[in-house]
Amino acid sequence: MAFEWIGEENYLRERVARNSARTRGANCTSADAAVMFERTDGRRQIVLIEWKYTESYGGLSLKIAKSGTDRTGIYRWLFDGDNCPIDKALLPDFDRLFYEPFYQFMRQQFLASRMEMAKELGADLVSLLHIAPNQNTDFWKVTSPELRELGKTATDVWKRLVGGCGRFMSVSTEELFGGLSSDRLPEMAAWLEYIAARYPWVRGSVRI
């Protein structure tokens, strides 16, 4: 397990200041965490994890950065490539992705795809897992106007764009903790008590 994972290489060819190293969580695409494990079929998988809490996004396009840089120029080659993980038949216009959270989904999905192609750390599969509270209804809104016809929530839209290849999964915080109980996991009792106290809105999902 690692936090603020950016990949071992600059797979997305993001711009780095001259003579500077990439920094986790700053000015380059990263995931909140990365977990690697061996599956029951013997294959090694890395899951990039992104979790949200109170985030919400408006309908502002991020295509042009404050510096004046057109961000499509940075990632266009990934979208145009034969190995693009996004269904371009459903997304004829690349600009539609430059609204949060789709802009982040896109970059993290590209990172996962390129890590898999490079077999980073010996991984056979690299996927993206997104976690957010059901109660944060602002986050689930589809902020990109021309993507609203593809789904009711941001994650529904992204699942459709990525397809059924198992490379993107979304789960609510409540669902994730709902199966945990101190009866089944007594060694986690103190942690479960902390979660229930720290996040009262998830209390009903945690069985202490």
PDB file of C-alpha atoms in Angstrom, residues 17-205:
ATOM      1  CA  ALA A  17       9.737  22.111 -14.135  1.00  0.00           C
ATOM      2  CA  ARG A  18      13.252  21.779 -15.514  1.00  0.00           C
ATOM      3  CA  ASN A  19      15.594  19.878 -13.166  1.00  0.00           C
ATOM      4  CA  SER A  20      12.667  19.128 -10.846  1.00  0.00           C
ATOM      5  CA  ALA A  21      11.382  15.762  -9.709  1.00  0.00           C
ATOM      6  CA  ARG A  22       7.694  14.943  -9.657  1.00  0.00           C
ATOM      7  CA  THR A  23       6.115  15.339  -6.225  1.00  0.00           C
ATOM      8  CA  ARG A  24       3.356  13.126  -4.885  1.00  0.00           C
ATOM      9  CA  GLY A  25       0.082  14.993  -4.642  1.00  0.00           C
ATOM     10  CA  ALA A  26       1.390  18.166  -6.287  1.00  0.00           C
ATOM     11  CA  ASN A  27       1.129  19.278  -9.918  1.00  0.00           C
ATOM     12  CA  CYS A  28       0.781  15.798 -11.363  1.00  0.00           C
ATOM     13  CA  THR A  29      -1.921  13.158 -11.517  1.00  0.00           C
ATOM     14  CA  SER A  30      -2.109  11.033  -8.383  1.00  0.00           C
ATOM     15  CA  ALA A  31      -4.452   8.670  -6.575  1.00  0.00           C
ATOM     16  CA  ASP A  32      -5.100   8.958  -2.851  1.00  0.00           C
ATOM     17  CA  ALA A  33      -3.801   5.424  -2.388  1.00  0.00           C
ATOM     18  CA  ALA A  34      -2.635   2.370  -4.297  1.00  0.00           C
ATOM     19  CA  VAL A  35      -3.035  -1.205  -3.103  1.00  0.00           C
ATOM     20  CA  MET A  36      -1.445  -4.242  -4.746  1.00  0.00           C
ATOM     21  CA  PHE A  37      -2.548  -7.817  -4.131  1.00  0.00           C
ATOM     22  CA  GLU A  38      -2.543 -11.253  -5.716  1.00  0.00           C
ATOM     23  CA  ARG A  39      -5.925 -12.469  -6.925  1.00  0.00           C
ATOM     24  CA  THR A  40      -7.304 -15.977  -6.534  1.00  0.00           C
ATOM     25  CA  ASP A  41      -6.541 -16.581 -10.225  1.00  0.00           C
ATOM     26  CA  GLY A  42      -2.870 -15.872  -9.540  1.00  0.00           C
ATOM     27  CA  ARG A  43      -2.757 -12.527 -11.315  1.00  0.00           C
ATOM     28  CA  ARG A  44      -1.355  -9.454  -9.591  1.00  0.00           C
ATOM     29  CA  GLN A  45      -3.604  -6.391  -9.457  1.00  0.00           C
ATOM     30  CA  ILE A  46      -3.108  -2.781  -8.401  1.00  0.00           C
ATOM     31  CA  VAL A  47      -6.140  -0.737  -7.376  1.00  0.00           C
ATOM     32  CA  LEU A  48      -5.807   3.037  -7.435  1.00  0.00           C
ATOM     33  CA  ILE A  49      -8.152   4.476  -4.799  1.00  0.00           C
ATOM     34  CA  GLU A  50      -9.713   7.929  -4.740  1.00  0.00           C
ATOM     35  CA  TRP A  51     -11.975   8.910  -1.861  1.00  0.00           C
ATOM     36  CA  LYS A  52     -14.122  11.983  -1.412  1.00  0.00           C
ATOM     37  CA  TYR A  53     -15.853  13.514   1.582  1.00  0.00           C
ATOM     38  CA  THR A  54     -17.369  17.005   1.217  1.00  0.00           C
ATOM     39  CA  GLU A  55     -16.228  17.829  -2.324  1.00  0.00           C
ATOM     40  CA  SER A  56     -18.637  19.448  -4.754  1.00  0.00           C
ATOM     41  CA  TYR A  57     -18.045  20.855  -8.221  1.00  0.00           C
ATOM     42  CA  GLY A  58     -19.662  23.490 -10.393  1.00  0.00           C
ATOM     43  CA  GLY A  59     -20.064  23.676 -14.138  1.00  0.00           C
ATOM     44  CA  LEU A  60     -16.795  25.494 -14.849  1.00  0.00           C
ATOM     45  CA  SER A  61     -14.695  24.169 -17.722  1.00  0.00           C
ATOM     46  CA  LEU A  62     -11.042  23.552 -16.812  1.00  0.00           C
ATOM     47  CA  LYS A  63      -9.907  23.264 -20.421  1.00  0.00           C
ATOM     48  CA  ILE A  64      -7.858  26.452 -20.158  1.00  0.00           C
ATOM     49  CA  ALA A  65      -5.615  26.759 -17.089  1.00  0.00           C
ATOM     50  CA  LYS A  66      -5.114  30.055 -15.265  1.00  0.00           C
ATOM     51  CA  SER A  67      -1.691  30.218 -16.914  1.00  0.00           C
ATOM     52  CA  GLY A  68      -3.366  30.147 -20.316  1.00  0.00           C
ATOM     53  CA  THR A  69      -2.315  26.561 -21.072  1.00  0.00           C
ATOM     54  CA  ASP A  70      -4.822  24.528 -23.058  1.00  0.00           C
ATOM     55  CA  ARG A  71      -4.948  21.319 -21.032  1.00  0.00           C
ATOM     56  CA  THR A  72      -6.303  19.299 -23.949  1.00  0.00           C
ATOM     57  CA  GLY A  73      -2.847  19.578 -25.496  1.00  0.00           C
ATOM     58  CA  ILE A  74      -1.346  17.653 -22.568  1.00  0.00           C
ATOM     59  CA  TYR A  75      -3.709  14.668 -22.663  1.00  0.00           C
ATOM     60  CA  ARG A  76      -4.956  14.593 -26.264  1.00  0.00           C
ATOM     61  CA  TRP A  77      -2.415  11.958 -27.331  1.00  0.00           C
ATOM     62  CA  LEU A  78      -3.790   9.574 -24.701  1.00  0.00           C
ATOM     63  CA  PHE A  79      -7.355  10.105 -25.887  1.00  0.00           C
ATOM     64  CA  ASP A  80      -6.422   9.680 -29.554  1.00  0.00           C
ATOM     65  CA  GLY A  81      -4.325   6.560 -28.951  1.00  0.00           C
ATOM     66  CA  ASP A  82      -5.480   3.055 -29.841  1.00  0.00           C
ATOM     67  CA  ASN A  83      -5.234   1.997 -26.175  1.00  0.00           C
ATOM     68  CA  CYS A  84      -7.510   4.744 -24.845  1.00  0.00           C
ATOM     69  CA  PRO A  85      -9.660   3.232 -22.043  1.00  0.00           C
ATOM     70  CA  ILE A  86     -12.560   5.590 -22.851  1.00  0.00           C
ATOM     71  CA  ASP A  87     -15.297   4.664 -25.331  1.00  0.00           C
ATOM     72  CA  LYS A  88     -14.817   7.380 -27.933  1.00  0.00           C
ATOM     73  CA  ALA A  89     -18.024   6.388 -29.715  1.00  0.00           C
ATOM     74  CA  LEU A  90     -19.870   7.780 -26.682  1.00  0.00           C
ATOM     75  CA  LEU A  91     -17.553  10.765 -26.377  1.00  0.00           C
ATOM     76  CA  PRO A  92     -16.835  12.333 -29.764  1.00  0.00           C
ATOM     77  CA  ASP A  93     -15.740  15.621 -28.171  1.00  0.00           C
ATOM     78  CA  PHE A  94     -12.708  15.426 -25.847  1.00  0.00           C
ATOM     79  CA  ASP A  95     -13.522  18.848 -24.350  1.00  0.00           C
ATOM     80  CA  ARG A  96     -16.522  17.378 -22.518  1.00  0.00           C
ATOM     81  CA  LEU A  97     -14.186  15.769 -19.980  1.00  0.00           C
ATOM     82  CA  PHE A  98     -12.687  19.020 -18.718  1.00  0.00           C
ATOM     83  CA  TYR A  99     -15.184  19.481 -15.897  1.00  0.00           C
ATOM     84  CA  GLU A 100     -14.568  18.074 -12.434  1.00  0.00           C
ATOM     85  CA  PRO A 101     -14.863  15.302 -11.389  1.00  0.00           C
ATOM     86  CA  PHE A 102     -14.559  13.988 -14.978  1.00  0.00           C
ATOM     87  CA  TYR A 103     -11.226  15.731 -15.457  1.00  0.00           C
ATOM     88  CA  GLN A 104      -9.824  13.798 -12.495  1.00  0.00           C
ATOM     89  CA  PHE A 105     -11.516  10.544 -13.542  1.00  0.00           C
ATOM     90  CA  MET A 106      -9.917  10.883 -16.978  1.00  0.00           C
ATOM     91  CA  ARG A 107      -6.397  11.489 -15.690  1.00  0.00           C
ATOM     92  CA  GLN A 108      -6.553   8.706 -13.113  1.00  0.00           C
ATOM     93  CA  GLN A 109      -7.987   6.265 -15.669  1.00  0.00           C
ATOM     94  CA  PHE A 110      -5.195   7.154 -18.083  1.00  0.00           C
ATOM     95  CA  LEU A 111      -2.684   6.599 -15.268  1.00  0.00           C
ATOM     96  CA  ALA A 112      -4.165   3.178 -14.453  1.00  0.00           C
ATOM     97  CA  SER A 113      -4.171   2.191 -18.127  1.00  0.00           C
ATOM     98  CA  ARG A 114      -0.550   3.192 -18.676  1.00  0.00           C
ATOM     99  CA  MET A 115       0.592   1.498 -15.467  1.00  0.00           C
ATOM    100  CA  GLU A 116      -1.060  -1.708 -16.685  1.00  0.00           C
ATOM    101  CA  MET A 117       0.560  -1.434 -20.104  1.00  0.00           C
ATOM    102  CA  ALA A 118       3.954  -0.981 -18.428  1.00  0.00           C
ATOM    103  CA  LYS A 119       3.263  -3.871 -16.004  1.00  0.00           C
ATOM    104  CA  GLU A 120       4.282  -1.580 -13.175  1.00  0.00           C
ATOM    105  CA  LEU A 121       5.555  -3.521 -10.140  1.00  0.00           C
ATOM    106  CA  GLY A 122       4.686  -6.715 -12.010  1.00  0.00           C
ATOM    107  CA  ALA A 123       0.956  -5.931 -12.105  1.00  0.00           C
ATOM    108  CA  ASP A 124      -1.234  -7.710 -14.644  1.00  0.00           C
ATOM    109  CA  LEU A 125      -4.249  -5.461 -14.023  1.00  0.00           C
ATOM    110  CA  VAL A 126      -4.606  -1.887 -12.786  1.00  0.00           C
ATOM    111  CA  SER A 127      -8.033  -0.501 -11.935  1.00  0.00           C
ATOM    112  CA  LEU A 128      -9.557   2.586 -10.333  1.00  0.00           C
ATOM    113  CA  LEU A 129     -11.821   2.503  -7.259  1.00  0.00           C
ATOM    114  CA  HIS A 130     -13.825   5.578  -6.298  1.00  0.00           C
ATOM    115  CA  ILE A 131     -15.323   6.046  -2.815  1.00  0.00           C
ATOM    116  CA  ALA A 132     -17.710   8.849  -1.800  1.00  0.00           C
ATOM    117  CA  PRO A 133     -20.576   9.316   0.687  1.00  0.00           C
ATOM    118  CA  ASN A 134     -24.100   8.827  -0.617  1.00  0.00           C
ATOM    119  CA  GLN A 135     -25.128  11.796   1.502  1.00  0.00           C
ATOM    120  CA  ASN A 136     -22.887  14.182  -0.427  1.00  0.00           C
ATOM    121  CA  THR A 137     -25.483  14.675  -3.144  1.00  0.00           C
ATOM    122  CA  ASP A 138     -23.627  17.669  -4.610  1.00  0.00           C
ATOM    123  CA  PHE A 139     -20.710  15.468  -5.609  1.00  0.00           C
ATOM    124  CA  TRP A 140     -22.830  13.084  -7.680  1.00  0.00           C
ATOM    125  CA  LYS A 141     -24.120  15.800 -10.024  1.00  0.00           C
ATOM    126  CA  VAL A 142     -23.172  15.554 -13.702  1.00  0.00           C
ATOM    127  CA  THR A 143     -21.351  18.857 -14.176  1.00  0.00           C
ATOM    128  CA  SER A 144     -20.442  18.540 -17.860  1.00  0.00           C
ATOM    129  CA  PRO A 145     -23.591  19.639 -19.733  1.00  0.00           C
ATOM    130  CA  GLU A 146     -23.085  17.355 -22.728  1.00  0.00           C
ATOM    131  CA  LEU A 147     -22.538  14.250 -20.585  1.00  0.00           C
ATOM    132  CA  ARG A 148     -25.873  14.413 -18.767  1.00  0.00           C
ATOM    133  CA  GLU A 149     -27.557  12.133 -21.276  1.00  0.00           C
ATOM    134  CA  LEU A 150     -25.161   9.307 -20.349  1.00  0.00           C
ATOM    135  CA  GLY A 151     -26.224   8.842 -16.717  1.00  0.00           C
ATOM    136  CA  LYS A 152     -27.846  10.274 -13.618  1.00  0.00           C
ATOM    137  CA  THR A 153     -24.656  10.582 -11.557  1.00  0.00           C
ATOM    138  CA  ALA A 154     -21.028  11.390 -12.307  1.00  0.00           C
ATOM    139  CA  THR A 155     -19.898   7.849 -11.537  1.00  0.00           C
ATOM    140  CA  ASP A 156     -22.703   6.327 -13.628  1.00  0.00           C
ATOM    141  CA  VAL A 157     -21.500   8.398 -16.578  1.00  0.00           C
ATOM    142  CA  TRP A 158     -17.900   7.338 -16.044  1.00  0.00           C
ATOM    143  CA  LYS A 159     -18.802   3.649 -15.755  1.00  0.00           C
ATOM    144  CA  ARG A 160     -20.543   3.906 -19.099  1.00  0.00           C
ATOM    145  CA  LEU A 161     -17.621   5.702 -20.736  1.00  0.00           C
ATOM    146  CA  VAL A 162     -15.091   3.155 -19.476  1.00  0.00           C
ATOM    147  CA  GLY A 163     -17.303   0.146 -20.171  1.00  0.00           C
ATOM    148  CA  GLY A 164     -17.615  -3.204 -18.458  1.00  0.00           C
ATOM    149  CA  CYS A 165     -13.936  -4.132 -18.395  1.00  0.00           C
ATOM    150  CA  GLY A 166     -13.726  -3.960 -14.596  1.00  0.00           C
ATOM    151  CA  ARG A 167     -11.216  -1.115 -14.695  1.00  0.00           C
ATOM    152  CA  PHE A 168     -13.482   1.326 -12.826  1.00  0.00           C
ATOM    153  CA  MET A 169     -15.613   0.693  -9.760  1.00  0.00           C
ATOM    154  CA  SER A 170     -17.521   3.060  -7.507  1.00  0.00           C
ATOM    155  CA  VAL A 171     -18.818   2.372  -4.008  1.00  0.00           C
ATOM    156  CA  SER A 172     -20.374   4.624  -1.400  1.00  0.00           C
ATOM    157  CA  THR A 173     -18.671   5.102   1.941  1.00  0.00           C
ATOM    158  CA  GLU A 174     -21.775   3.681   3.608  1.00  0.00           C
ATOM    159  CA  GLU A 175     -21.669   0.516   1.495  1.00  0.00           C
ATOM    160  CA  LEU A 176     -17.952   0.078   2.073  1.00  0.00           C
ATOM    161  CA  PHE A 177     -18.255   0.161   5.851  1.00  0.00           C
ATOM    162  CA  GLY A 178     -21.643  -1.555   5.957  1.00  0.00           C
ATOM    163  CA  GLY A 179     -20.184  -5.053   5.969  1.00  0.00           C
ATOM    164  CA  LEU A 180     -17.794  -4.383   8.834  1.00  0.00           C
ATOM    165  CA  SER A 181     -18.578  -5.357  12.414  1.00  0.00           C
ATOM    166  CA  SER A 182     -16.568  -5.869  15.579  1.00  0.00           C
ATOM    167  CA  ASP A 183     -18.146  -9.324  15.906  1.00  0.00           C
ATOM    168  CA  ARG A 184     -16.489 -10.470  12.696  1.00  0.00           C
ATOM    169  CA  LEU A 185     -13.373  -8.321  13.084  1.00  0.00           C
ATOM    170  CA  PRO A 186     -12.692  -7.943  16.821  1.00  0.00           C
ATOM    171  CA  GLU A 187      -9.170  -6.684  16.124  1.00  0.00           C
ATOM    172  CA  MET A 188     -10.746  -3.646  14.419  1.00  0.00           C
ATOM    173  CA  ALA A 189     -13.186  -2.792  17.227  1.00  0.00           C
ATOM    174  CA  ALA A 190     -11.318   0.335  18.349  1.00  0.00           C
ATOM    175  CA  TRP A 191     -11.031   1.591  14.773  1.00  0.00           C
ATOM    176  CA  LEU A 192     -14.726   0.968  14.089  1.00  0.00           C
ATOM    177  CA  GLU A 193     -15.624   2.907  17.238  1.00  0.00           C
ATOM    178  CA  TYR A 194     -13.469   5.779  16.003  1.00  0.00           C
ATOM    179  CA  ILE A 195     -15.173   5.755  12.580  1.00  0.00           C
ATOM    180  CA  ALA A 196     -18.634   5.777  14.164  1.00  0.00           C
ATOM    181  CA  ALA A 197     -17.668   8.680  16.456  1.00  0.00           C
ATOM    182  CA  ARG A 198     -15.736  10.687  13.862  1.00  0.00           C
ATOM    183  CA  TYR A 199     -18.298  10.284  11.074  1.00  0.00           C
ATOM    184  CA  PRO A 200     -21.756  10.124  12.716  1.00  0.00           C
ATOM    185  CA  TRP A 201     -23.515  10.001   9.342  1.00  0.00           C
ATOM    186  CA  VAL A 202     -21.995   6.586   8.674  1.00  0.00           C
ATOM    187  CA  ARG A 203     -22.872   5.256  12.145  1.00  0.00           C
ATOM    188  CA  GLY A 204     -25.794   3.197  10.845  1.00  0.00           C
ATOM    189  CA  SER A 205     -23.474   1.345   8.472  1.00  0.00           C
TER     190      SER A 205
END
